[in-house]
CSV table of C-alpha atoms and ligand atoms in Angstrom, one decimal:
chain,number,residue,atom,x,y,z
A,304,MET,CA,115.3,89.6,72.9
A,305,SER,CA,116.3,87.2,75.8
A,306,ALA,CA,113.6,85.5,77.9
A,307,LYS,CA,114.7,87.5,80.9
A,308,LEU,CA,114.5,90.9,79.1
A,309,LEU,CA,111.1,89.9,77.6
A,310,HIS,CA,109.9,89.0,81.1
A,311,GLN,CA,111.1,92.4,82.5
A,312,ALA,CA,109.5,94.2,79.6
A,313,ILE,CA,106.2,92.5,80.3
A,314,VAL,CA,106.5,93.2,84.0
A,315,GLY,CA,106.9,96.8,83.2
A,316,THR,CA,103.8,97.0,81.1
A,317,MET,CA,101.6,94.9,83.5
A,318,PRO,CA,99.8,97.9,85.0
A,319,LEU,CA,98.5,98.5,81.5
A,320,VAL,CA,97.0,95.0,81.3
A,321,PRO,CA,93.2,95.1,81.8
A,322,ARG,CA,92.1,93.9,85.2
A,323,PRO,CA,89.9,91.1,83.9
A,324,ILE,CA,93.1,89.5,82.4
A,325,ILE,CA,95.1,90.0,85.6
A,326,TRP,CA,92.2,88.4,87.5
A,327,ARG,CA,92.1,85.4,85.1
A,328,PHE,CA,95.8,84.7,85.7
A,329,SER,CA,95.9,85.5,89.4
A,330,ARG,CA,92.8,83.3,90.2
A,331,ARG,CA,95.1,80.4,91.0
A,332,TYR,CA,96.8,82.4,93.8
A,333,ILE,CA,93.6,83.6,95.5
A,334,ALA,CA,90.9,81.5,97.1
A,335,GLY,CA,88.2,84.0,95.9
A,336,THR,CA,86.6,87.3,97.0
A,337,HIS,CA,84.7,85.9,100.0
A,338,LEU,CA,85.5,84.3,103.3
A,339,ALA,CA,83.4,81.3,102.3
A,340,ASP,CA,85.8,80.8,99.3
A,341,ALA,CA,88.8,80.8,101.7
A,342,CYS,CA,87.1,78.3,104.0
A,343,GLU,CA,86.3,76.0,101.2
A,344,THR,CA,90.0,76.1,100.0
A,345,VAL,CA,91.3,75.5,103.5
A,346,CYS,CA,88.9,72.6,103.9
A,347,GLU,CA,90.4,71.0,100.7
A,348,LEU,CA,93.9,71.7,101.9
A,349,ASN,CA,93.2,70.2,105.3
A,350,ALA,CA,91.8,67.1,103.5
A,351,GLU,CA,95.1,66.6,101.7
A,352,GLY,CA,97.0,67.0,105.0
A,353,SER,CA,98.2,70.6,104.8
A,354,THR,CA,97.3,73.3,107.3
A,355,ALA,CA,96.7,76.9,106.2
A,356,THR,CA,96.9,80.5,107.1
A,357,ILE,CA,94.2,82.8,105.9
A,358,ASP,CA,95.0,86.3,104.7
A,359,VAL,CA,92.4,89.0,104.3
A,360,LEU,CA,93.8,90.8,101.2
A,361,GLY,CA,94.5,94.5,101.7
A,362,GLU,CA,97.4,96.8,102.5
A,363,ASP,CA,98.3,100.4,103.1
A,364,SER,CA,95.0,101.4,104.8
A,365,THR,CA,94.7,105.2,104.9
A,366,ASP,CA,91.9,105.7,107.4
A,367,ASP,CA,90.2,104.1,110.4
A,368,GLU,CA,87.3,102.9,108.3
A,369,GLN,CA,89.5,100.6,106.2
A,370,VAL,CA,91.2,99.3,109.4
A,371,GLU,CA,87.8,98.5,110.9
A,372,ALA,CA,86.7,96.8,107.8
A,373,ALA,CA,89.9,94.6,107.8
A,374,LEU,CA,89.5,93.8,111.5
A,375,ASP,CA,85.8,92.8,111.0
A,376,LEU,CA,86.8,90.4,108.3
A,377,TYR,CA,89.6,88.9,110.4
A,378,PHE,CA,87.2,88.5,113.3
A,379,GLU,CA,84.8,86.7,111.0
A,380,ALA,CA,87.6,84.5,109.7
A,381,LEU,CA,88.7,83.6,113.2
A,382,HIS,CA,85.1,82.7,114.1
A,383,GLU,CA,84.6,80.6,110.9
A,384,ILE,CA,88.0,78.8,111.4
A,385,HIS,CA,86.9,77.9,114.9
A,386,SER,CA,83.3,76.9,114.2
A,387,ALA,CA,84.3,74.7,111.1
A,388,SER,CA,87.3,73.2,113.0
A,389,LEU,CA,89.6,74.3,110.2
A,390,GLN,CA,93.3,73.7,110.6
A,391,SER,CA,94.3,77.3,109.9
A,392,GLY,CA,95.7,80.4,111.5
A,393,ILE,CA,95.7,83.9,110.0
A,394,SER,CA,98.3,86.2,108.4
A,395,VAL,CA,98.1,89.9,108.6
A,396,LYS,CA,99.9,92.9,107.1
A,397,LEU,CA,100.4,95.7,109.6
A,398,SER,CA,99.9,98.4,106.9
A,399,GLU,CA,96.4,97.0,106.5
A,400,LEU,CA,95.9,97.7,110.2
A,401,GLY,CA,97.0,101.3,109.7
A,402,LEU,CA,100.8,101.2,110.3
A,403,ARG,CA,101.6,103.7,107.6
A,404,TYR,CA,99.3,106.4,108.8
A,405,ASP,CA,99.1,105.9,112.6
A,406,PHE,CA,101.4,103.7,114.6
A,407,GLU,CA,99.2,103.8,117.7
A,408,ARG,CA,96.1,103.0,115.7
A,409,CYS,CA,97.9,100.0,114.3
A,410,GLU,CA,99.1,98.9,117.7
A,411,SER,CA,95.6,99.0,119.1
A,412,ALA,CA,94.1,97.2,116.1
A,413,MET,CA,96.8,94.5,116.4
A,414,GLU,CA,96.0,94.2,120.2
A,415,ALA,CA,92.3,93.7,119.4
A,416,LEU,CA,93.2,91.1,116.7
A,417,LEU,CA,95.5,89.1,119.0
A,418,ALA,CA,93.0,89.2,121.9
A,419,GLU,CA,90.3,87.8,119.6
A,420,ALA,CA,92.6,85.1,118.1
A,421,ALA,CA,93.7,84.1,121.7
A,422,LYS,CA,90.0,83.4,122.5
A,423,TYR,CA,90.1,80.7,119.9
A,424,GLY,CA,93.8,79.6,120.4
A,425,ALA,CA,94.5,80.7,116.8
A,426,PHE,CA,97.9,81.6,115.5
A,427,VAL,CA,98.6,85.1,114.1
A,428,ARG,CA,101.4,85.6,111.6
A,429,ILE,CA,102.6,89.1,110.9
A,430,ASP,CA,103.6,89.3,107.2
A,431,MET,CA,106.7,91.4,106.4
A,432,GLU,CA,106.2,94.3,104.0
A,433,ASP,CA,108.7,96.6,102.4
A,434,SER,CA,111.8,97.9,104.2
A,435,THR,CA,110.2,101.2,105.1
A,436,VAL,CA,108.2,99.3,107.8
A,437,THR,CA,110.6,96.6,108.9
A,438,THR,CA,111.7,98.2,112.1
A,439,ASP,CA,108.1,99.1,113.1
A,440,THR,CA,106.9,95.7,112.3
A,441,LEU,CA,109.6,94.0,114.4
A,442,GLN,CA,108.9,96.4,117.2
A,443,LEU,CA,105.2,95.6,117.2
A,444,TYR,CA,106.0,91.9,117.0
A,445,SER,CA,108.3,92.1,120.0
A,446,LYS,CA,105.6,93.9,121.9
A,447,ALA,CA,103.0,91.4,121.0
A,448,ARG,CA,104.9,88.4,122.1
A,449,GLU,CA,105.4,89.9,125.6
A,450,THR,CA,101.7,89.0,126.0
A,451,TYR,CA,100.8,86.4,123.4
A,452,ASP,CA,102.4,83.1,122.5
A,453,ARG,CA,100.5,82.4,119.4
A,454,VAL,CA,102.1,85.1,117.3
A,455,GLY,CA,105.0,85.1,114.8
A,456,VAL,CA,106.6,87.3,112.2
A,457,ALA,CA,108.1,86.9,108.7
A,458,ILE,CA,111.7,87.7,107.9
A,459,GLN,CA,113.1,88.3,104.4
A,460,SER,CA,116.5,86.8,103.5
A,461,CYS,CA,117.0,89.4,100.7
A,462,LEU,CA,117.5,92.1,103.3
A,463,ARG,CA,121.1,92.6,104.6
A,464,ARG,CA,119.8,93.5,108.0
A,465,SER,CA,117.8,90.2,108.5
A,466,GLU,CA,120.6,88.2,110.1
A,467,ASP,CA,121.0,90.8,112.8
A,468,ASP,CA,117.3,91.0,113.2
A,469,ILE,CA,117.1,87.3,113.8
A,470,ILE,CA,120.0,87.4,116.4
A,471,GLN,CA,118.1,90.2,118.1
A,472,LEU,CA,114.8,88.3,118.1
A,473,LEU,CA,116.4,85.1,119.3
A,474,GLY,CA,118.0,87.1,122.2
A,475,GLU,CA,114.5,88.3,123.2
A,476,GLY,CA,113.3,84.7,123.9
A,477,GLN,CA,111.2,82.2,122.2
A,478,THR,CA,110.4,83.2,118.7
A,479,ASP,CA,108.4,82.0,115.7
A,480,VAL,CA,109.6,83.1,112.3
A,481,ARG,CA,108.4,82.5,108.8
A,482,LEU,CA,111.5,82.7,106.7
A,483,CYS,CA,111.0,83.8,103.1
A,484,LYS,CA,113.2,85.4,100.4
A,485,GLY,CA,111.2,88.7,100.3
A,486,ILE,CA,109.0,89.9,97.5
A,487,TYR,CA,109.5,93.7,97.6
A,488,LEU,CA,112.0,95.5,95.3
A,489,GLU,CA,114.5,97.1,97.6
A,490,PRO,CA,117.5,99.4,97.1
A,491,GLU,CA,120.7,97.6,96.5
A,492,GLU,CA,122.4,99.2,99.6
A,493,ILE,CA,120.1,97.3,101.9
A,494,SER,CA,119.3,94.2,99.9
A,495,TYR,CA,121.0,91.3,98.1
A,496,ARG,CA,120.1,91.2,94.4
A,497,ASP,CA,121.9,88.1,93.3
A,498,ALA,CA,119.8,84.9,93.5
A,499,ASP,CA,122.7,83.0,95.1
A,500,GLU,CA,123.4,85.6,97.7
A,501,ILE,CA,119.7,85.6,98.7
A,502,ARG,CA,119.8,81.8,99.0
A,503,GLU,CA,123.0,81.9,101.0
A,504,SER,CA,121.5,84.5,103.4
A,505,TYR,CA,118.4,82.3,103.6
A,506,ASN,CA,120.4,79.3,104.6
A,507,ARG,CA,122.5,81.2,107.1
A,508,ILE,CA,119.3,82.5,108.8
A,509,LEU,CA,117.8,79.1,108.7
A,510,ASP,CA,120.9,77.7,110.5
A,511,LEU,CA,120.6,80.3,113.2
A,512,LEU,CA,116.9,79.4,113.7
A,513,LEU,CA,117.5,75.7,113.8
A,514,GLU,CA,120.5,76.0,116.2
A,515,ASP,CA,118.3,77.7,118.7
A,516,ALA,CA,116.2,75.0,120.4
A,517,THR,CA,113.5,77.5,121.4
A,518,ALA,CA,112.8,78.9,117.9
A,519,ARG,CA,110.0,77.7,115.6
A,520,VAL,CA,110.4,78.2,111.9
A,521,GLY,CA,108.2,78.3,108.9
A,522,ILE,CA,110.4,77.4,105.9
A,523,ALA,CA,108.5,79.5,103.3
A,524,THR,CA,109.8,78.8,99.8
A,525,HIS,CA,109.1,76.9,96.6
A,526,ASP,CA,112.8,76.9,95.6
A,527,PRO,CA,113.9,73.3,95.3
A,528,LEU,CA,117.5,74.2,96.3
A,529,LEU,CA,116.4,75.8,99.5
A,530,VAL,CA,114.0,73.0,100.3
A,531,GLN,CA,116.8,70.5,99.8
A,532,TYR,CA,119.1,72.5,102.0
A,533,ALA,CA,116.4,72.7,104.7
A,534,ILE,CA,115.8,69.0,104.6
A,535,GLU,CA,119.5,68.3,105.2
A,536,ALA,CA,119.7,71.0,107.9
A,537,LEU,CA,116.7,69.6,109.7
A,538,GLU,CA,118.4,66.2,109.7
A,539,ARG,CA,121.8,67.7,110.8
A,540,TYR,CA,120.2,69.6,113.7
A,541,GLY,CA,117.9,66.8,114.6
A,542,THR,CA,115.0,69.3,114.6
A,543,GLY,CA,111.8,68.0,116.1
A,544,LYS,CA,108.6,68.1,114.1
A,545,ASP,CA,107.1,70.5,116.6
A,546,ARG,CA,109.7,73.1,115.6
A,547,TYR,CA,109.3,73.6,111.9
A,548,GLU,CA,106.9,73.4,109.0
A,549,PHE,CA,107.3,74.1,105.3
A,550,GLN,CA,105.1,76.9,104.0
A,551,MET,CA,103.9,77.6,100.4
A,552,LEU,CA,101.6,79.9,98.6
A,553,LEU,CA,98.2,78.9,97.2
A,554,GLY,CA,98.6,78.1,93.5
A,555,VAL,CA,102.4,77.6,93.6
A,556,ALA,CA,104.4,74.4,93.5
A,557,GLY,CA,101.6,71.9,94.3
A,558,PRO,CA,103.7,68.8,93.3
A,559,LEU,CA,106.6,69.9,95.7
A,560,ARG,CA,104.0,70.5,98.5
A,561,ARG,CA,102.6,67.0,98.0
A,562,GLU,CA,106.1,65.5,97.9
A,563,LEU,CA,106.9,67.1,101.3
A,564,LEU,CA,103.7,65.9,102.8
A,565,ALA,CA,104.3,62.4,101.5
A,566,ALA,CA,107.8,62.5,103.1
A,567,GLY,CA,106.1,63.3,106.5
A,568,HIS,CA,106.8,67.0,106.7
A,569,ALA,CA,104.2,69.5,107.9
A,570,VAL,CA,103.1,71.9,105.2
A,571,ARG,CA,101.1,75.1,105.6
A,572,VAL,CA,99.5,77.0,102.7
A,573,TYR,CA,99.0,80.7,102.6
A,574,VAL,CA,95.4,81.3,101.5
A,575,PRO,CA,94.5,84.9,100.5
A,576,PHE,CA,91.0,86.0,99.8
A,577,GLY,CA,89.1,89.3,99.4
A,578,GLU,CA,88.1,92.1,97.1
A,579,LEU,CA,91.4,93.8,97.3
A,580,TRP,CA,93.2,91.2,95.2
A,581,TYR,CA,95.0,93.4,92.7
A,582,ARG,CA,98.3,94.3,94.3
A,583,TYR,CA,98.9,90.8,95.7
A,584,SER,CA,98.1,89.4,92.3
A,585,MET,CA,100.6,91.7,90.6
A,586,ARG,CA,103.3,90.6,92.9
A,587,ARG,CA,102.6,86.9,92.3
A,588,LEU,CA,102.4,87.3,88.5
A,589,ARG,CA,105.7,89.1,88.5
A,590,GLU,CA,107.3,86.0,90.1
A,591,ASN,CA,105.7,83.5,87.9
A,592,PRO,CA,108.4,82.3,85.5
A,593,ASN,CA,105.8,81.3,82.9
A,594,MET,CA,103.8,84.5,83.1
A,595,VAL,CA,105.2,86.1,79.9
A,596,GLY,CA,104.0,83.3,77.7
A,597,HIS,CA,100.6,83.1,79.4
A,598,ILE,CA,99.9,86.8,79.2
A,599,ILE,CA,101.0,87.2,75.6
A,600,LYS,CA,99.0,84.2,74.6
A,601,ASN,CA,95.9,85.7,76.3
A,602,LEU,CA,96.3,89.2,75.0
A,603,PHE,CA,96.3,87.8,71.5
A,604,ALA,CA,93.7,85.1,72.1
A,605,GLY,CA,90.8,87.3,71.1
A,606,LEU,CA,92.3,88.6,67.9
B,2148,FDA,P1,111.6,81.6,93.7
B,2148,FDA,O1,111.0,82.9,93.4
B,2148,FDA,O2,113.0,81.4,93.1
B,2148,FDA,O3,110.7,80.5,93.2
B,2148,FDA,C1,111.1,79.1,93.1
B,2148,FDA,C2,110.1,78.4,92.2
B,2148,FDA,O4,108.8,78.4,92.7
B,2148,FDA,C3,110.0,79.1,90.8
B,2148,FDA,O5,111.1,78.6,89.9
B,2148,FDA,C4,108.7,78.6,90.3
B,2148,FDA,O6,108.8,77.3,89.9
B,2148,FDA,C5,107.9,78.6,91.6
B,2148,FDA,N1,107.2,79.9,91.8
B,2148,FDA,C6,107.5,80.9,92.6
B,2148,FDA,N2,106.7,81.9,92.6
B,2148,FDA,C7,105.7,81.5,91.7
B,2148,FDA,C8,104.6,82.1,91.1
B,2148,FDA,N3,104.1,83.3,91.6
B,2148,FDA,N4,103.9,81.5,90.2
B,2148,FDA,C9,104.3,80.2,89.8
B,2148,FDA,N5,105.4,79.6,90.2
B,2148,FDA,C10,106.1,80.3,91.1
B,2148,FDA,N6,107.4,87.7,101.0
B,2148,FDA,C11,107.5,88.9,101.8
B,2148,FDA,O7,108.2,89.8,101.4
B,2148,FDA,N7,106.8,89.0,103.0
B,2148,FDA,C12,106.0,87.9,103.4
B,2148,FDA,O8,105.5,88.1,104.5
B,2148,FDA,C13,105.9,86.8,102.7
B,2148,FDA,N8,105.1,85.7,103.1
B,2148,FDA,C14,105.2,84.5,102.4
B,2148,FDA,C15,104.5,83.4,102.9
B,2148,FDA,C16,104.6,82.2,102.3
B,2148,FDA,C17,103.9,81.0,102.8
B,2148,FDA,C18,105.5,82.1,101.1
B,2148,FDA,C19,105.7,80.8,100.5
B,2148,FDA,C20,106.1,83.2,100.6
B,2148,FDA,C21,105.9,84.4,101.2
B,2148,FDA,N9,106.5,85.6,100.7
B,2148,FDA,C22,106.6,86.7,101.4
B,2148,FDA,C23,107.0,85.6,99.3
B,2148,FDA,C24,108.5,85.2,99.2
B,2148,FDA,O9,109.3,86.2,99.8
B,2148,FDA,C25,108.9,85.0,97.8
B,2148,FDA,O10,108.7,86.1,97.1
B,2148,FDA,C26,108.2,83.8,97.1
B,2148,FDA,O11,108.0,82.8,97.9
B,2148,FDA,C27,109.0,83.3,95.9
B,2148,FDA,O12,110.3,82.9,96.4
B,2148,FDA,P2,110.8,81.4,96.4
B,2148,FDA,O13,111.5,81.2,97.7
B,2148,FDA,O14,109.6,80.5,96.2
B,2148,FDA,O15,111.8,81.3,95.2
């Protein structure tokens, strides 16, 4: 069996892998289960010169209690970031704030979060989830930036609609976009599947963002080809340091991150924490090219 097929086969059986094993492998991607773990990680990242964005793990809330619990944790995180003078913003998934069960509830939760963050001058990044919520997410982002400056959204280059979305966002005024490939498996009619097509789309969108002098961009990738393209494009457009940063996930591509820092680029690291680590972990493990070997080795380690 080819390595790719074996990888796909293992991905398919991952839900059967016992949680303690998933936890062991996903530990590198997650700061821990408590806010203190995230703050400690951010402190270390700040010491090496990276900034951070703290994510309270959780998604697809189904009732107000879950939304309140997420908000409480975000408020605590904002407070801690401020009181410990950490160089960090926050990242949030709108489905965690109720988007899937009540649009208005989500809108009011987001308003509360943005107002709290504004008290501390903290930046709020809206993560992009699967394509069923893209339109609603962009609508809430557009609404939020009518009132708040320190808010941005993520855009996925795998979606065919994303170039148009970017043109629309740029037309609405100053925008702050985290550009990523996109992690969700989407239907072929609406998404690119081929790795090169996703990269080409990424680069086209990056060009659109860099051409617009009012846009800020978070270049969120660990793909050396995209990083190389971005470095050349930044040079070509003469993009100022205040208009971009590279962004990476905790536990991924540490050497590349340090290379970028050493070359004088700003780098932000996504630092997730919380009890609801399972779904995020499964997405990260699916993307880890070495996962198959690791998991097989572990499954057989105790025999
Ligand atoms: P690619 O997947 O090709 O990875 C390039 C290389 O990076 C791999 O060859 C490997 O060396 C390394 N690598 C990547 N993932 C790894 C892993 N899990 N473990 C070990 N090594 C790994 N997506 C989304 O849909 N919505 C969002 O809001 C966000 N937000 C976000 C924030 C930040 C800061 C980042 C960096 C990424 C996201 N993503 C995201 C995820 C993103 O869409 C994408 O799935 C991953 O970044 C992987 O894509 P790459 O561009 O890194 O390329």
